Amino acid sequence: MDMANGTSLIEEIVSLCKRRGFVFQSSEIYGGINGFFDYGPLGVELRRNIKDAWWEDMVRRRDDMVGLDSGIIMNPKVWHASGHVDGFSDPMVDCRESKMRYRADQLFAGDVRVDGQSLGWVCLLESVCMQDDAEKKAESMKRKASRQGTLEAIELRPFDELSSEEQSLVPSPATGTVGSLTEPRDFNMMFETNVGALRDASSVAYLRPETAQGIFANFKNIVDTGRVKVPFGIAQIGKAFRNEITPRNFIFRSREFEQMEIEYFIPPDEDAWPKYHREWIDTRMSWFSSIGLTKDFLGEEVHPSEKLAHYAKACTDITFKFPFGEHELEGIAARGNFDLTQHQQHSGKNLEFFDETRKEKYLPHVIEPSLGVDRTFLAVICSAYQIDEIEGEKRTVLRFHPRVAPIKVGVFPLVKNKPELVDRARKLYQRLQRKWNVIFDQTGAIGRRYRRIDEVGVPFGVTVDFETIEGDGSITVRDRDSTEQQRLSEDELVSFLDKQINP
RNA sequence: GCGGGCAUAGUUUAGUGGUAAAACCCCAGCCUUCCAAGCUGGUGUCCUCGGUUCGAUCCCGAGUGCCCGCACCA
């Protein structure tokens, strides 16, 4: 996709989303707030349809899945066990001159001393040969200073373990200038809050950065009460919060978002996970196609083993070619039994599963397909958005799959000033309204009303005309994508719509 | 967090140191027998707060938001 075009394409989509009530910037009348969005009348329907489709296909239509809705705030110990509190609060250091950014624990510095006197500090990025490099640098510093004497051994320490006086002596690894590095700054992505009336260290709690830990924390409850047998999965849809440094790309990366996550528990045998991992990738990929994502925009990206977290066995992303680039839609990770092991240790509760057929206890391993509602929402719109031409006129159309379309049917009297048409159309509207989200529109010319529903992705327009009230009672159904019409009786219409909308 | 650009109606944009404009959209009415027809009317704190000025939407500063690049993204 060419980028010059891509930029304006996403702008067009953002503008359409606002104009037609899909997505608004949060708190817009107060100047907005970076990284938060609100979903308008059409947006909320689309979101709901996406979530319903996922829940229907991943939970209700499967024998091996159960659902869960855990709270956003949990005991903070959960996030210590999961590693989110300690592991992911990387302090970062910026170089003011070169604008480079470093993780403080990957930046090593040491004092260069000759006969007890400091010549200044050296600073290097973490590497296997950094000790050698440091000594070479020290030699050259000694030569430049024309100093005699013996170089002392250099003790390299991570930047974040130095005192702030020491930090201020460290030169930038990029430019060599002393004083160019900032103090380490915390970039923990979890939002903190306080539980209870008192605000102190003991009241700190976190807004969950993922829904997955709620599943692990409830694993024992579900095993004890849910009549489940490995392999089985627990699914959850819910809000999650990450204090992203730079939210970007519209709703693609925001600070408050909604996840649809599955933890699928499998036997711990080493040959088990590759099979289940592959199955889930295929299942999820075909699900994306089924709700109307453009196949050519979907891709798979396997994480190289050296970039995996230490506990992960594999991770494959399902990616989507957004107008601003190809990015992750869903991550499907084989996480071993890392999470259950952690929670078992930290909680002191036995979380082992007793396998009846094998007559043994074990901590199941897990496959984690984890998807963002908001990213799916954007991918659905990007797949659906099209500008085409009808009889020389441009039209903007959202070709939503009928299953996710916010509004399923538009019902129209052919003209407004004939009460019989209007009454009959209104009756039909009321009948359809009991089953689907439909709209009634009698304003302006019929063509205008068709175009208007095209732009919000309504798949079907039905029109009550003179043949309906004077002839055989049939109505016309107009297809959004082909713009072709067919005449059906009301009963035929209802079963036609049912087939199209609920596959 | 850093650097650059931008901020005018619901949307896209024009414009000005002296009380702001177009197109489209939207709402109401008239008209209309199948793909954005026409007519009439309606809808605006020029992002916020300071400063300069007799007077600021315009100039200056700060903030906020958006876009692009860097960095970050468990």
Coordinates of C-alpha atoms (C1' of nucleotides) in Angstrom, one line a residue:
Chain A
M1 CA 0.0 0.0 0.0
D2 CA 1.5 3.3 -0.9
M3 CA 2.1 5.5 2.1
A4 CA 1.2 8.9 0.5
N5 CA -2.2 7.5 -0.1
G6 CA -2.3 5.6 3.2
T7 CA -2.0 8.7 5.2
S8 CA -5.0 10.3 3.7
L9 CA -6.9 7.1 3.7
I10 CA -6.8 6.8 7.5
E11 CA -7.7 10.5 7.7
E12 CA -10.8 9.8 5.6
I13 CA -11.7 6.9 7.8
V14 CA -11.2 8.9 11.0
S15 CA -13.4 11.7 9.5
L16 CA -16.1 9.3 8.5
C17 CA -16.0 7.7 11.9
K18 CA -16.7 11.0 13.5
R19 CA -19.2 12.3 10.9
R20 CA -21.4 9.2 11.2
G21 CA -21.1 8.6 14.9
F22 CA -18.7 5.6 15.1
V23 CA -15.9 7.1 17.1
F24 CA -15.4 10.3 19.0
Q25 CA -12.4 11.6 20.8
S26 CA -12.9 11.3 24.5
S27 CA -13.8 14.5 26.4
E28 CA -13.6 16.4 23.1
I29 CA -15.4 19.5 24.5
Y30 CA -12.6 19.9 27.0
G31 CA -9.9 19.6 24.4
G32 CA -9.7 15.8 24.4
I33 CA -7.4 13.5 26.3
N34 CA -4.6 11.7 24.6
G35 CA -5.2 8.0 24.0
F36 CA -8.8 7.7 24.9
F37 CA -11.9 7.3 22.7
D38 CA -15.6 7.1 22.9
Y39 CA -17.9 5.1 20.7
G40 CA -21.0 6.7 19.3
P41 CA -24.4 5.3 18.3
L42 CA -23.1 3.3 15.3
G43 CA -19.7 2.5 16.9
V44 CA -21.3 0.9 20.0
E45 CA -23.4 -1.4 17.7
L46 CA -20.4 -2.5 15.7
R47 CA -18.4 -3.2 18.8
R48 CA -21.2 -5.2 20.3
N49 CA -21.6 -7.2 17.1
I50 CA -17.9 -8.0 17.0
K51 CA -17.9 -9.1 20.6
D52 CA -21.1 -11.1 20.2
A53 CA -19.7 -12.9 17.1
W54 CA -16.5 -13.8 18.9
W55 CA -18.4 -15.0 22.0
E56 CA -20.8 -17.0 19.9
D57 CA -18.1 -18.7 17.9
M58 CA -15.4 -19.1 20.5
V59 CA -17.6 -20.0 23.5
R60 CA -21.2 -20.9 22.9
R61 CA -20.7 -23.0 19.8
R62 CA -17.8 -25.0 21.3
D63 CA -18.0 -27.8 23.8
D64 CA -14.5 -27.1 25.2
M65 CA -14.9 -23.4 26.3
V66 CA -16.4 -21.6 29.2
G67 CA -16.7 -17.9 29.9
L68 CA -15.7 -15.6 32.7
D69 CA -16.1 -11.9 33.6
S70 CA -13.5 -11.0 36.2
G71 CA -13.0 -7.5 37.7
I72 CA -10.8 -4.8 36.4
I73 CA -9.2 -4.3 39.8
M74 CA -7.7 -7.3 41.6
N75 CA -5.5 -7.9 44.5
P76 CA -2.1 -6.2 43.6
K77 CA -0.4 -9.5 44.4
V78 CA -1.8 -10.8 41.1
W79 CA 0.4 -8.3 39.3
H80 CA 3.5 -9.1 41.3
A81 CA 2.9 -12.8 40.5
S82 CA 2.4 -12.1 36.8
G83 CA 5.5 -10.0 36.6
H84 CA 3.8 -6.8 35.6
V85 CA 4.9 -4.8 38.6
D86 CA 8.5 -5.7 38.8
G87 CA 9.4 -6.9 35.3
F88 CA 7.9 -4.2 33.1
S89 CA 8.7 -1.0 34.8
D90 CA 11.8 -0.4 32.8
P91 CA 13.4 2.9 33.7
M92 CA 14.5 4.7 30.6
V93 CA 17.4 7.1 30.0
D94 CA 17.4 9.7 27.2
C95 CA 20.4 11.4 25.6
R96 CA 19.5 15.0 25.3
E97 CA 21.9 15.6 22.4
S98 CA 21.4 12.5 20.2
K99 CA 17.8 12.0 21.2
M100 CA 18.6 8.3 21.7
R101 CA 16.7 6.4 24.4
Y102 CA 18.1 3.6 26.4
R103 CA 16.9 1.1 29.0
A104 CA 18.8 2.0 32.1
D105 CA 19.5 -1.6 32.9
Q106 CA 21.1 -2.1 29.5
L107 CA 23.4 0.8 29.9
F108 CA 26.6 0.0 31.7
A109 CA 29.1 2.6 33.1
G110 CA 32.4 2.4 35.0
D111 CA 34.8 4.9 36.6
V112 CA 38.3 4.9 34.9
R113 CA 40.9 5.4 37.6
V114 CA 44.7 5.6 37.4
D115 CA 46.4 5.2 40.8
G116 CA 43.3 6.1 42.7
Q117 CA 42.4 9.2 40.6
S118 CA 39.4 9.3 38.3
L119 CA 39.9 10.2 34.6
G120 CA 36.2 10.2 34.0
W121 CA 33.6 7.6 33.2
V122 CA 33.0 5.3 30.3
C123 CA 29.6 4.2 29.2
L124 CA 28.6 1.3 27.0
L125 CA 25.5 -0.6 25.8
E126 CA 25.2 -4.1 27.3
S127 CA 27.1 -6.6 25.2
V128 CA 29.3 -9.7 25.6
C129 CA 32.5 -7.8 24.9
M130 CA 31.6 -4.6 26.8
Q131 CA 34.3 -5.2 29.4
D132 CA 37.0 -5.4 26.6
D133 CA 35.5 -2.3 25.0
A134 CA 35.5 -0.4 28.3
E135 CA 39.2 -1.3 28.8
K136 CA 40.1 -0.1 25.3
K137 CA 38.3 3.2 25.9
A138 CA 40.1 3.5 29.2
E139 CA 43.5 3.1 27.5
S140 CA 42.7 5.8 25.0
M141 CA 41.5 8.1 27.8
K142 CA 44.7 7.5 29.6
R143 CA 46.8 8.3 26.4
K144 CA 44.8 11.5 25.7
A145 CA 45.3 12.6 29.3
S146 CA 49.0 11.8 28.9
R147 CA 48.9 10.0 32.2
Q148 CA 51.5 7.6 33.6
G149 CA 50.6 5.0 36.1
T150 CA 48.5 1.9 36.3
L151 CA 44.9 1.6 35.1
E152 CA 42.7 0.1 37.7
A153 CA 40.3 -2.7 36.7
I154 CA 37.0 -1.1 35.6
E155 CA 33.9 -2.1 37.4
L156 CA 31.0 -1.8 35.0
R157 CA 27.6 -1.4 36.7
P158 CA 24.1 -0.9 35.2
F159 CA 23.2 2.8 35.0
D160 CA 20.1 2.4 37.2
E161 CA 22.3 1.1 40.1
L162 CA 24.5 4.2 40.2
S163 CA 23.9 7.0 42.6
S164 CA 22.6 10.2 41.1
E165 CA 26.0 11.9 41.6
E166 CA 27.6 9.1 39.7
Q167 CA 25.0 9.2 37.0
S168 CA 25.7 12.8 36.4
L169 CA 29.4 12.0 35.5
V170 CA 28.5 9.4 32.9
P171 CA 29.0 10.4 29.3
S172 CA 26.4 9.6 26.6
P173 CA 27.3 6.4 24.7
A174 CA 26.3 8.2 21.5
T175 CA 28.1 11.5 21.8
G176 CA 30.5 11.1 24.7
T177 CA 29.3 14.3 26.3
V178 CA 29.0 14.3 30.0
G179 CA 25.7 15.6 31.4
S180 CA 23.7 14.7 28.2
L181 CA 22.0 11.8 29.8
T182 CA 18.8 12.3 31.8
E183 CA 18.1 10.6 35.1
P184 CA 16.3 7.2 34.7
R185 CA 12.6 7.7 34.3
D186 CA 10.0 5.2 35.1
F187 CA 7.8 4.0 32.2
N188 CA 5.6 1.5 34.0
M189 CA 2.5 1.0 31.9
M190 CA 0.1 0.1 34.7
F191 CA -2.4 2.7 35.9
E192 CA -2.4 3.0 39.7
T193 CA -5.3 3.8 41.9
N194 CA -6.1 3.5 45.5
V195 CA -8.7 1.2 47.2
G196 CA -10.4 2.4 50.3
A197 CA -10.5 5.8 52.0
L198 CA -6.8 6.0 52.9
R199 CA -4.2 6.8 50.3
D200 CA -1.0 5.1 51.2
A201 CA 1.3 2.4 50.0
S202 CA -0.9 -0.3 51.3
S203 CA -3.9 1.0 49.4
V204 CA -2.3 0.9 45.9
A205 CA -4.1 -1.1 43.3
Y206 CA -3.8 -1.4 39.6
L207 CA -6.2 -1.2 36.7
R208 CA -5.5 -4.4 34.9
P209 CA -3.2 -4.2 31.8
E210 CA -4.7 -7.4 30.5
T211 CA -7.7 -9.6 31.2
A212 CA -5.7 -12.8 31.1
Q213 CA -4.6 -12.7 34.7
G214 CA -8.2 -12.7 35.8
I215 CA -8.6 -16.1 34.0
F216 CA -5.5 -17.6 35.7
A217 CA -6.6 -16.3 39.1
N218 CA -9.9 -18.0 38.6
F219 CA -8.5 -21.2 37.2
K220 CA -9.1 -23.2 40.4
N221 CA -12.6 -21.9 40.8
I222 CA -13.6 -22.9 37.3
V223 CA -11.9 -26.3 37.6
D224 CA -13.7 -26.9 40.9
T225 CA -17.1 -25.8 39.6
G226 CA -17.2 -25.9 35.9
R227 CA -17.1 -29.6 35.0
V228 CA -14.2 -29.0 32.7
K229 CA -11.6 -31.4 31.4
V230 CA -8.2 -30.6 29.8
P231 CA -8.1 -29.6 27.1
F232 CA -10.5 -26.7 27.7
G233 CA -10.5 -23.0 27.5
I234 CA -11.7 -20.0 29.5
A235 CA -12.7 -16.9 27.5
Q236 CA -13.2 -13.3 28.7
I237 CA -14.0 -10.0 27.2
G238 CA -13.2 -6.8 29.1
K239 CA -11.5 -3.5 29.4
A240 CA -7.8 -3.2 30.0
F241 CA -5.6 -0.2 30.6
R242 CA -2.0 0.6 29.6
N243 CA -0.3 3.9 30.1
E244 CA 1.2 3.8 26.7
I245 CA 4.1 6.3 26.2
T246 CA 2.8 7.3 22.8
P247 CA -0.7 6.3 21.8
R248 CA -0.8 6.5 18.0
N249 CA -2.8 5.6 15.0
F250 CA -6.3 6.4 16.0
I251 CA -7.9 3.7 18.1
F252 CA -5.1 1.2 17.2
R253 CA -3.1 1.9 20.3
S254 CA -5.0 3.6 23.1
R255 CA -4.7 3.7 26.8
E256 CA -8.1 2.2 27.5
F257 CA -9.1 -0.7 25.3
E258 CA -11.0 -3.9 25.3
Q259 CA -9.6 -7.4 25.0
M260 CA -11.1 -10.7 23.9
E261 CA -8.8 -13.3 25.4
I262 CA -8.7 -17.0 25.7
E263 CA -6.6 -19.2 27.9
Y264 CA -6.7 -22.7 26.4
F265 CA -5.4 -25.2 28.9
I266 CA -3.6 -28.3 27.4
P267 CA -1.6 -31.3 28.7
P268 CA 2.0 -30.5 29.6
D269 CA 3.5 -32.9 27.2
E270 CA 6.2 -31.3 25.0
D271 CA 4.5 -32.6 21.8
A272 CA 1.1 -31.2 22.7
W273 CA 1.5 -27.5 22.3
P274 CA 2.6 -27.2 18.7
K275 CA -0.5 -29.0 17.6
Y276 CA -2.9 -26.8 19.6
H277 CA -1.0 -23.6 18.8
R278 CA -1.4 -24.3 15.1
E279 CA -5.1 -25.2 15.5
W280 CA -5.7 -21.9 17.3
I281 CA -3.9 -19.9 14.6
D282 CA -6.1 -21.5 11.9
T283 CA -9.3 -21.1 13.9
R284 CA -8.6 -17.4 14.6
M285 CA -7.5 -16.7 11.0
S286 CA -10.7 -18.2 9.5
W287 CA -12.8 -16.3 12.1
F288 CA -11.3 -13.0 10.9
S289 CA -12.3 -13.9 7.3
S290 CA -15.8 -14.9 8.5
I291 CA -16.6 -11.4 9.9
G292 CA -15.4 -9.8 6.7
L293 CA -11.8 -8.8 7.1
T294 CA -10.1 -8.6 3.7
K295 CA -8.1 -11.8 3.2
D296 CA -5.2 -10.1 1.4
F297 CA -4.8 -7.8 4.4
L298 CA -4.3 -10.6 6.9
G299 CA -0.9 -12.1 7.7
E300 CA 1.0 -14.3 10.1
E301 CA 4.1 -13.2 11.8
V302 CA 6.1 -15.7 13.8
H303 CA 8.1 -14.2 16.6
P304 CA 11.8 -15.2 16.4
S305 CA 12.8 -17.4 19.3
E306 CA 15.4 -14.9 20.6
K307 CA 12.8 -12.2 21.0
L308 CA 10.4 -14.4 23.0
A309 CA 9.9 -13.9 26.7
H310 CA 11.9 -16.5 28.6
Y311 CA 8.8 -18.5 29.6
A312 CA 7.2 -18.5 26.1
K313 CA 7.6 -21.4 23.8
A314 CA 6.2 -19.6 20.7
C315 CA 4.2 -16.6 19.7
T316 CA 2.5 -16.0 16.3
D317 CA 0.8 -12.7 15.5
I318 CA -2.1 -12.4 13.2
T319 CA -1.4 -9.1 11.5
F320 CA -3.5 -6.8 9.4
K321 CA -2.4 -4.3 6.8
F322 CA -3.8 -1.1 8.1
P323 CA -3.5 2.1 6.1
F324 CA -0.6 3.1 8.4
G325 CA 1.2 -0.2 8.1
E326 CA 1.0 -3.9 8.9
H327 CA 0.4 -4.4 12.6
E328 CA -0.6 -7.0 15.1
L329 CA -4.3 -7.8 15.5
E330 CA -4.0 -10.8 17.7
G331 CA -1.2 -12.5 19.4
I332 CA -1.4 -16.3 19.8
A333 CA 1.2 -17.4 22.4
A334 CA 2.2 -20.7 23.8
R335 CA 3.0 -19.7 27.3
G336 CA 3.8 -23.1 28.9
N337 CA 2.6 -23.2 32.5
F338 CA 4.4 -20.0 33.5
D339 CA 1.4 -18.1 34.8
L340 CA -0.2 -21.0 36.8
T341 CA 3.3 -21.7 38.2
Q342 CA 3.7 -18.1 39.3
H343 CA 0.2 -17.9 40.9
Q344 CA 0.7 -21.2 42.6
Q345 CA 3.9 -19.9 44.2
H346 CA 2.7 -16.5 45.1
S347 CA -0.7 -17.6 46.4
G348 CA 0.5 -20.8 48.1
K349 CA -2.6 -22.6 46.7
N350 CA -2.3 -25.8 44.8
L351 CA -3.5 -25.1 41.3
E352 CA -2.8 -28.5 39.8
F353 CA -5.4 -30.2 37.7
F354 CA -6.2 -33.8 38.3
D355 CA -6.5 -35.6 34.9
E356 CA -8.9 -38.5 35.3
T357 CA -7.8 -40.4 32.3
R358 CA -4.1 -40.2 33.0
K359 CA -4.6 -40.5 36.7
E360 CA -2.1 -37.8 37.4
K361 CA -1.9 -34.2 38.6
Y362 CA -0.2 -31.5 36.6
L363 CA -0.2 -27.8 35.9
P364 CA -1.6 -27.5 32.4
H365 CA 0.2 -25.6 29.7
V366 CA -1.6 -22.8 27.9
I367 CA -2.3 -21.4 24.5
E368 CA -3.3 -17.7 24.6
P369 CA -5.1 -16.2 21.7
S370 CA -5.4 -12.5 22.7
L371 CA -7.2 -10.0 20.6
G372 CA -8.1 -6.3 20.9
V373 CA -11.8 -5.3 20.2
D374 CA -10.7 -1.9 19.1
R375 CA -8.1 -3.2 16.7
T376 CA -10.7 -5.6 15.2
F377 CA -13.1 -2.7 15.0
L378 CA -10.6 -0.7 13.0
A379 CA -9.7 -3.6 10.8
V380 CA -13.4 -4.2 10.1
I381 CA -13.8 -0.6 9.0
C382 CA -10.6 -0.5 7.0
S383 CA -11.8 -3.7 5.2
A384 CA -15.2 -2.3 4.5
Y385 CA -14.3 1.2 3.5
Q386 CA -14.6 1.8 -0.2
I387 CA -15.2 4.5 -2.7
D388 CA -16.7 3.3 -5.9
E389 CA -18.7 4.7 -8.8
I390 CA -22.3 4.2 -9.7
E391 CA -23.5 5.7 -13.0
G392 CA -20.7 8.2 -12.9
E393 CA -21.4 9.3 -9.3
K394 CA -18.9 8.6 -6.5
R395 CA -20.3 6.9 -3.5
T396 CA -18.7 6.1 -0.2
V397 CA -19.7 2.7 1.1
L398 CA -18.9 0.5 4.1
R399 CA -19.2 -3.1 2.9
F400 CA -19.7 -4.6 6.4
H401 CA -20.4 -8.2 6.6
P402 CA -24.2 -8.3 7.5
R403 CA -23.3 -10.1 10.8
V404 CA -21.3 -7.1 12.2
A405 CA -23.1 -4.3 10.4
P406 CA -24.4 -1.8 13.1
I407 CA -27.7 -1.4 11.3
K408 CA -29.0 -4.4 9.3
V409 CA -31.8 -2.9 7.3
G410 CA -33.2 0.5 6.2
V411 CA -36.9 0.6 5.7
F412 CA -38.3 3.3 3.3
P413 CA -41.6 4.4 1.9
L414 CA -40.9 5.2 -1.7
V415 CA -42.2 8.7 -1.2
K416 CA -43.2 10.6 1.9
N417 CA -46.4 12.3 0.8
K418 CA -48.5 9.2 0.4
P419 CA -49.7 8.1 3.8
E420 CA -50.6 4.6 2.7
L421 CA -46.9 4.0 1.7
V422 CA -45.6 5.5 4.9
D423 CA -48.0 3.5 7.1
R424 CA -47.2 0.3 5.4
A425 CA -43.5 0.9 5.6
R426 CA -43.8 1.8 9.3
K427 CA -45.6 -1.5 10.0
L428 CA -42.8 -3.4 8.2
Y429 CA -40.2 -1.4 10.2
Q430 CA -41.9 -2.4 13.5
R431 CA -42.0 -6.0 12.5
L432 CA -38.3 -6.1 11.6
Q433 CA -37.3 -4.1 14.6
R434 CA -38.2 -6.9 16.9
K435 CA -35.4 -9.0 15.4
W436 CA -32.7 -6.6 14.2
N437 CA -31.4 -3.1 14.5
V438 CA -33.2 -1.4 11.7
I439 CA -33.8 2.3 10.7
F440 CA -36.8 4.0 9.2
D441 CA -36.2 6.9 6.8
Q442 CA -38.7 8.9 4.8
T443 CA -36.8 12.1 4.1
G444 CA -35.6 13.1 0.6
A445 CA -35.4 11.1 -2.6
I446 CA -35.1 7.4 -2.4
G447 CA -31.6 7.4 -4.0
R448 CA -30.4 9.8 -1.4
R449 CA -31.6 7.4 1.3
Y450 CA -29.8 4.5 -0.3
R451 CA -26.6 6.5 -0.4
R452 CA -27.0 7.5 3.1
I453 CA -27.3 3.9 4.4
D454 CA -24.4 2.9 2.1
E455 CA -22.1 5.2 4.0
V456 CA -22.9 3.6 7.3
G457 CA -22.7 0.1 5.9
V458 CA -26.4 -1.0 6.1
P459 CA -26.4 -4.1 3.9
F460 CA -30.1 -4.0 2.9
G461 CA -32.6 -1.4 2.0
V462 CA -36.2 -2.3 1.7
T463 CA -38.7 -0.1 0.0
V464 CA -42.5 -0.1 0.1
D465 CA -43.8 1.1 -3.2
F466 CA -47.2 1.3 -5.0
E467 CA -47.0 -2.4 -6.0
T468 CA -46.8 -3.2 -2.3
I469 CA -50.1 -1.5 -1.5
E470 CA -51.9 -1.9 -4.8
G471 CA -50.4 -5.1 -6.1
D472 CA -49.2 -8.4 -4.6
G473 CA -47.9 -6.9 -1.4
S474 CA -44.2 -7.5 -2.3
I475 CA -41.5 -5.1 -1.3
T476 CA -38.1 -4.5 -3.0
V477 CA -34.9 -5.4 -1.3
R478 CA -31.9 -3.5 -2.5
D479 CA -28.4 -5.0 -2.0
R480 CA -25.8 -2.5 -0.8
D481 CA -22.9 -4.0 -2.7
S482 CA -24.4 -4.7 -6.0
T483 CA -27.2 -2.1 -5.7
E484 CA -29.4 -4.7 -7.3
Q485 CA -33.0 -5.1 -6.3
Q486 CA -35.3 -8.1 -5.9
R487 CA -39.0 -8.3 -5.0
L488 CA -40.0 -10.5 -2.1
S489 CA -43.0 -11.0 0.0
E490 CA -42.7 -9.9 3.6
D491 CA -42.3 -13.5 4.9
E492 CA -39.7 -14.2 2.2
L493 CA -37.9 -11.0 3.3
V494 CA -37.7 -12.1 6.9
S495 CA -36.2 -15.5 6.1
F496 CA -33.9 -13.9 3.5
L497 CA -32.6 -11.5 6.0
D498 CA -32.2 -14.1 8.7
K499 CA -30.1 -16.2 6.4
Q500 CA -27.9 -13.3 5.5
I501 CA -27.4 -11.8 8.9
N502 CA -27.1 -14.9 11.1
P503 CA -24.9 -17.4 9.3
Chain B
rG1 C1' 9.7 11.7 26.2
rC2 C1' 12.5 14.4 21.9
rG3 C1' 12.2 17.0 16.9
rG4 C1' 9.1 19.0 12.9
rG5 C1' 4.2 20.4 11.1
rC6 C1' -0.9 21.6 12.1
rA7 C1' -5.6 23.5 15.0
rU8 C1' -11.6 28.3 11.5
rA9 C1' -19.3 25.1 11.2
rG10 C1' -20.8 18.0 12.0
rU11 C1' -16.9 17.2 7.6
rU12 C1' -13.4 19.3 4.0
rU13 C1' -11.3 23.8 3.4
rA14 C1' -10.9 29.6 2.2
rG15 C1' -9.9 34.2 4.7
rU16 C1' -8.7 38.7 7.8
rG17 C1' -4.9 43.3 13.3
rG18 C1' -11.3 46.3 13.1
rU19 C1' -17.8 41.7 15.1
rA20 C1' -15.9 35.3 9.5
rA21 C1' -16.9 32.5 4.2
rA22 C1' -17.9 28.4 0.7
rA23 C1' -19.1 23.4 -0.5
rC24 C1' -20.9 19.1 1.4
rC25 C1' -23.5 17.0 5.6
rC26 C1' -27.4 17.5 9.2
rC27 C1' -32.5 19.3 11.0
rA28 C1' -37.7 21.3 9.6
rG29 C1' -41.2 22.2 5.6
rC30 C1' -42.7 22.0 0.3
rC31 C1' -42.1 18.8 -3.9
rU32 C1' -40.7 13.9 -5.5
rU33 C1' -43.3 6.5 -8.5
rC34 C1' -36.2 3.6 -7.3
rC35 C1' -29.8 5.4 -6.7
rA36 C1' -26.8 12.0 -3.3
rA37 C1' -32.8 16.4 -8.3
rG38 C1' -35.0 21.3 -6.8
rC39 C1' -36.9 25.3 -3.5
rU40 C1' -37.4 27.8 1.6
rG41 C1' -35.7 28.2 6.4
rG42 C1' -32.4 26.6 10.6
rU43 C1' -27.7 25.2 13.2
rG44 C1' -20.7 28.8 14.5
rU45 C1' -17.7 30.8 22.1
rC46 C1' -12.2 30.9 14.7
rC47 C1' -8.7 24.7 20.6
rU48 C1' -7.7 26.8 25.9
rC49 C1' -5.3 30.3 29.0
rG50 C1' -2.1 34.4 29.4
rG51 C1' 0.7 38.6 26.9
rU52 C1' 1.4 42.8 23.1
rU53 C1' -2.4 46.3 21.2
rC54 C1' -7.4 51.3 21.4
rG55 C1' -8.8 46.5 19.3
rA56 C1' -6.3 39.5 18.5
rU57 C1' -9.4 34.2 15.2
rC58 C1' -4.7 36.5 13.0
rC59 C1' 1.3 38.6 16.3
rC60 C1' 4.1 36.4 20.9
rG61 C1' 4.3 32.7 25.1
rA62 C1' 2.5 28.5 27.6
rG63 C1' -0.9 24.4 27.7
rU64 C1' -4.0 20.7 25.2
rG65 C1' -5.1 17.8 21.0
rC66 C1' -4.0 15.8 16.1
rC67 C1' -0.3 14.3 12.1
rC68 C1' 4.9 12.7 10.6
rG69 C1' 9.8 11.0 12.2
rC70 C1' 12.9 9.0 16.5
rA71 C1' 12.5 6.2 20.8
rC72 C1' 9.1 2.9 23.5
rC73 C1' 5.3 -1.0 23.0
rA74 C1' 5.5 -6.7 28.8

